[in-house]
C-alpha cells in the first residue's frame, strides 16, 4: 500500500515536471513579452551566457514562484501587479499547476522517506 501511494505521488510529480518542461519549450516568449524590462529577470542575461536551456528554466521557475506567491515580489519592488495581470491565463494556470504538483510530490516523498525510516527504526528497536 505504501509503495502504491508513493508511486501515485511520484506520477503526479512527474506530471508537474512535464508541464514545466512544456513551459520551458513553449511559453518563454510569452513570458518575456508580459514582463518587459522587469527587475525580476535581471539575471536572465547572465544565464543565457551559460546555457540557453538553463536560462529558460530559471525564467519559468521565477514566473511560477511569482504566480503562486506574488505579494513578496510586489513588496520588494521586483514585480508590478500590472505585469502579472498581463501574463496570459494559460501560462499562469500551467505555472500554478506545475508548481503545486511538484510541491505535493516533494512533501509526500519527504513524508514517505520519514515513514520508512521510523518504521525501520521501530523494527530494529523492538525486535
PDB file of C-alpha atoms in Angstrom:
ATOM      1  CA  UNK A   1       0.000   0.000   0.000  1.00  0.00           C
ATOM      2  CA  UNK A   2       2.834   2.404   0.845  1.00  0.00           C
ATOM      3  CA  UNK A   3       4.569   1.671  -2.416  1.00  0.00           C
ATOM      4  CA  UNK A   4       1.384   2.278  -4.392  1.00  0.00           C
ATOM      5  CA  UNK A   5       0.850   5.601  -2.616  1.00  0.00           C
ATOM      6  CA  UNK A   6       4.445   6.606  -3.323  1.00  0.00           C
ATOM      7  CA  UNK A   7       4.051   5.713  -6.999  1.00  0.00           C
ATOM      8  CA  UNK A   8       0.871   7.767  -7.264  1.00  0.00           C
ATOM      9  CA  UNK A   9       2.535  10.875  -5.860  1.00  0.00           C
ATOM     10  CA  UNK A  10       5.668  10.224  -7.918  1.00  0.00           C
ATOM     11  CA  UNK A  11       3.477  10.153 -11.018  1.00  0.00           C
ATOM     12  CA  UNK A  12       1.832  13.423 -10.008  1.00  0.00           C
ATOM     13  CA  UNK A  13       5.254  14.980  -9.508  1.00  0.00           C
ATOM     14  CA  UNK A  14       6.373  13.824 -12.926  1.00  0.00           C
ATOM     15  CA  UNK A  15       3.269  15.410 -14.455  1.00  0.00           C
ATOM     16  CA  UNK A  16       4.360  18.665 -12.806  1.00  0.00           C
ATOM     17  CA  UNK A  17       7.853  18.266 -14.251  1.00  0.00           C
ATOM     18  CA  UNK A  18       6.400  17.545 -17.698  1.00  0.00           C
ATOM     19  CA  UNK A  19       4.282  20.702 -17.506  1.00  0.00           C
ATOM     20  CA  UNK A  20       7.390  22.676 -16.524  1.00  0.00           C
ATOM     21  CA  UNK A  21       9.343  21.244 -19.489  1.00  0.00           C
ATOM     22  CA  UNK A  22       6.474  22.172 -21.781  1.00  0.00           C
ATOM     23  CA  UNK A  23       6.545  25.716 -20.425  1.00  0.00           C
ATOM     24  CA  UNK A  24      10.307  25.927 -20.928  1.00  0.00           C
ATOM     25  CA  UNK A  25       9.878  24.955 -24.581  1.00  0.00           C
ATOM     26  CA  UNK A  26       6.731  26.902 -25.483  1.00  0.00           C
ATOM     27  CA  UNK A  27       5.991  29.759 -23.073  1.00  0.00           C
ATOM     28  CA  UNK A  28       9.256  31.689 -22.710  1.00  0.00           C
ATOM     29  CA  UNK A  29       8.437  34.210 -25.433  1.00  0.00           C
ATOM     30  CA  UNK A  30       5.008  34.930 -23.927  1.00  0.00           C
ATOM     31  CA  UNK A  31       6.609  35.447 -20.512  1.00  0.00           C
ATOM     32  CA  UNK A  32       9.235  37.825 -21.867  1.00  0.00           C
ATOM     33  CA  UNK A  33       6.533  39.831 -23.655  1.00  0.00           C
ATOM     34  CA  UNK A  34       4.472  40.046 -20.437  1.00  0.00           C
ATOM     35  CA  UNK A  35       7.435  41.272 -18.344  1.00  0.00           C
ATOM     36  CA  UNK A  36       9.346  43.804 -20.483  1.00  0.00           C
ATOM     37  CA  UNK A  37      12.281  45.219 -18.535  1.00  0.00           C
ATOM     38  CA  UNK A  38      11.230  43.699 -15.226  1.00  0.00           C
ATOM     39  CA  UNK A  39      13.677  43.746 -12.323  1.00  0.00           C
ATOM     40  CA  UNK A  40      12.711  40.165 -11.521  1.00  0.00           C
ATOM     41  CA  UNK A  41      14.589  38.874 -14.535  1.00  0.00           C
ATOM     42  CA  UNK A  42      17.753  40.933 -14.297  1.00  0.00           C
ATOM     43  CA  UNK A  43      19.845  37.750 -14.040  1.00  0.00           C
ATOM     44  CA  UNK A  44      18.318  36.246 -17.182  1.00  0.00           C
ATOM     45  CA  UNK A  45      21.087  37.604 -19.445  1.00  0.00           C
ATOM     46  CA  UNK A  46      23.763  36.103 -17.182  1.00  0.00           C
ATOM     47  CA  UNK A  47      22.189  32.669 -17.513  1.00  0.00           C
ATOM     48  CA  UNK A  48      21.871  32.921 -21.309  1.00  0.00           C
ATOM     49  CA  UNK A  49      25.657  33.149 -21.493  1.00  0.00           C
ATOM     50  CA  UNK A  50      25.937  29.822 -19.655  1.00  0.00           C
ATOM     51  CA  UNK A  51      23.164  27.820 -21.251  1.00  0.00           C
ATOM     52  CA  UNK A  52      20.008  28.767 -23.085  1.00  0.00           C
ATOM     53  CA  UNK A  53      18.088  25.871 -21.541  1.00  0.00           C
ATOM     54  CA  UNK A  54      19.258  26.778 -18.020  1.00  0.00           C
ATOM     55  CA  UNK A  55      18.208  30.382 -18.607  1.00  0.00           C
ATOM     56  CA  UNK A  56      14.770  29.336 -19.831  1.00  0.00           C
ATOM     57  CA  UNK A  57      14.325  27.015 -16.848  1.00  0.00           C
ATOM     58  CA  UNK A  58      15.365  29.799 -14.466  1.00  0.00           C
ATOM     59  CA  UNK A  59      12.889  32.174 -16.102  1.00  0.00           C
ATOM     60  CA  UNK A  60       9.959  29.753 -15.911  1.00  0.00           C
ATOM     61  CA  UNK A  61      10.787  28.851 -12.298  1.00  0.00           C
ATOM     62  CA  UNK A  62      10.799  32.541 -11.348  1.00  0.00           C
ATOM     63  CA  UNK A  63       7.470  33.075 -13.083  1.00  0.00           C
ATOM     64  CA  UNK A  64       5.978  30.073 -11.294  1.00  0.00           C
ATOM     65  CA  UNK A  65       7.012  31.444  -7.927  1.00  0.00           C
ATOM     66  CA  UNK A  66       5.611  34.865  -8.836  1.00  0.00           C
ATOM     67  CA  UNK A  67       2.286  33.346  -9.827  1.00  0.00           C
ATOM     68  CA  UNK A  68       1.988  31.288  -6.643  1.00  0.00           C
ATOM     69  CA  UNK A  69       3.303  33.938  -4.223  1.00  0.00           C
ATOM     70  CA  UNK A  70       3.031  37.371  -5.862  1.00  0.00           C
ATOM     71  CA  UNK A  71       2.923  39.538  -2.730  1.00  0.00           C
ATOM     72  CA  UNK A  72       6.566  39.140  -1.590  1.00  0.00           C
ATOM     73  CA  UNK A  73       7.760  40.039  -5.089  1.00  0.00           C
ATOM     74  CA  UNK A  74       5.435  43.061  -5.232  1.00  0.00           C
ATOM     75  CA  UNK A  75       6.558  44.282  -1.779  1.00  0.00           C
ATOM     76  CA  UNK A  76      10.225  44.071  -2.786  1.00  0.00           C
ATOM     77  CA  UNK A  77       9.507  46.044  -5.936  1.00  0.00           C
ATOM     78  CA  UNK A  78      10.572  43.241  -8.249  1.00  0.00           C
ATOM     79  CA  UNK A  79       7.113  42.829  -9.754  1.00  0.00           C
ATOM     80  CA  UNK A  80       4.421  45.204 -10.866  1.00  0.00           C
ATOM     81  CA  UNK A  81       0.868  43.885 -10.402  1.00  0.00           C
ATOM     82  CA  UNK A  82       0.000  45.038 -13.930  1.00  0.00           C
ATOM     83  CA  UNK A  83       2.820  42.923 -15.336  1.00  0.00           C
ATOM     84  CA  UNK A  84       1.446  39.876 -13.581  1.00  0.00           C
ATOM     85  CA  UNK A  85      -2.017  40.586 -14.961  1.00  0.00           C
ATOM     86  CA  UNK A  86      -0.599  40.835 -18.479  1.00  0.00           C
ATOM     87  CA  UNK A  87       0.662  37.263 -18.249  1.00  0.00           C
ATOM     88  CA  UNK A  88      -1.594  35.023 -20.358  1.00  0.00           C
ATOM     89  CA  UNK A  89      -4.032  32.982 -18.283  1.00  0.00           C
ATOM     90  CA  UNK A  90      -2.931  29.710 -19.904  1.00  0.00           C
ATOM     91  CA  UNK A  91       0.676  30.333 -18.831  1.00  0.00           C
ATOM     92  CA  UNK A  92      -0.496  31.351 -15.357  1.00  0.00           C
ATOM     93  CA  UNK A  93      -2.532  28.153 -14.952  1.00  0.00           C
ATOM     94  CA  UNK A  94       0.287  25.929 -16.179  1.00  0.00           C
ATOM     95  CA  UNK A  95       2.729  27.604 -13.781  1.00  0.00           C
ATOM     96  CA  UNK A  96       0.318  27.174 -10.894  1.00  0.00           C
ATOM     97  CA  UNK A  97      -0.419  23.519 -11.628  1.00  0.00           C
ATOM     98  CA  UNK A  98       3.220  22.653 -12.219  1.00  0.00           C
ATOM     99  CA  UNK A  99       4.352  24.327  -9.024  1.00  0.00           C
ATOM    100  CA  UNK A 100       1.754  22.702  -6.782  1.00  0.00           C
ATOM    101  CA  UNK A 101       2.113  19.239  -8.330  1.00  0.00           C
ATOM    102  CA  UNK A 102       5.864  19.298  -7.735  1.00  0.00           C
ATOM    103  CA  UNK A 103       5.454  20.723  -4.222  1.00  0.00           C
ATOM    104  CA  UNK A 104       2.946  17.997  -3.353  1.00  0.00           C
ATOM    105  CA  UNK A 105       5.314  15.382  -4.725  1.00  0.00           C
ATOM    106  CA  UNK A 106       8.193  16.738  -2.652  1.00  0.00           C
ATOM    107  CA  UNK A 107       6.123  16.864   0.535  1.00  0.00           C
ATOM    108  CA  UNK A 108       4.790  13.344   0.145  1.00  0.00           C
ATOM    109  CA  UNK A 109       8.210  11.947  -0.723  1.00  0.00           C
ATOM    110  CA  UNK A 110       9.619  13.541   2.455  1.00  0.00           C
ATOM    111  CA  UNK A 111       6.817  12.015   4.494  1.00  0.00           C
ATOM    112  CA  UNK A 112       7.288   8.666   2.771  1.00  0.00           C
ATOM    113  CA  UNK A 113      11.036   8.661   3.486  1.00  0.00           C
ATOM    114  CA  UNK A 114      10.382   9.653   7.111  1.00  0.00           C
ATOM    115  CA  UNK A 115       7.816   6.874   7.456  1.00  0.00           C
ATOM    116  CA  UNK A 116      10.255   4.309   6.069  1.00  0.00           C
ATOM    117  CA  UNK A 117      12.977   5.497   8.420  1.00  0.00           C
ATOM    118  CA  UNK A 118      10.761   5.406  11.507  1.00  0.00           C
ATOM    119  CA  UNK A 119       9.283   2.032  10.538  1.00  0.00           C
ATOM    120  CA  UNK A 120      12.754   0.543  10.081  1.00  0.00           C
ATOM    121  CA  UNK A 121      13.925   2.021  13.387  1.00  0.00           C
ATOM    122  CA  UNK A 122      10.911   0.579  15.223  1.00  0.00           C
ATOM    123  CA  UNK A 123      11.511  -2.859  13.707  1.00  0.00           C
ATOM    124  CA  UNK A 124      15.159  -2.811  14.713  1.00  0.00           C
ATOM    125  CA  UNK A 125      14.475  -1.467  18.202  1.00  0.00           C
ATOM    126  CA  UNK A 126      11.645  -3.759  19.237  1.00  0.00           C
ATOM    127  CA  UNK A 127      12.757  -6.983  17.653  1.00  0.00           C
TER     128      UNK A 127
END
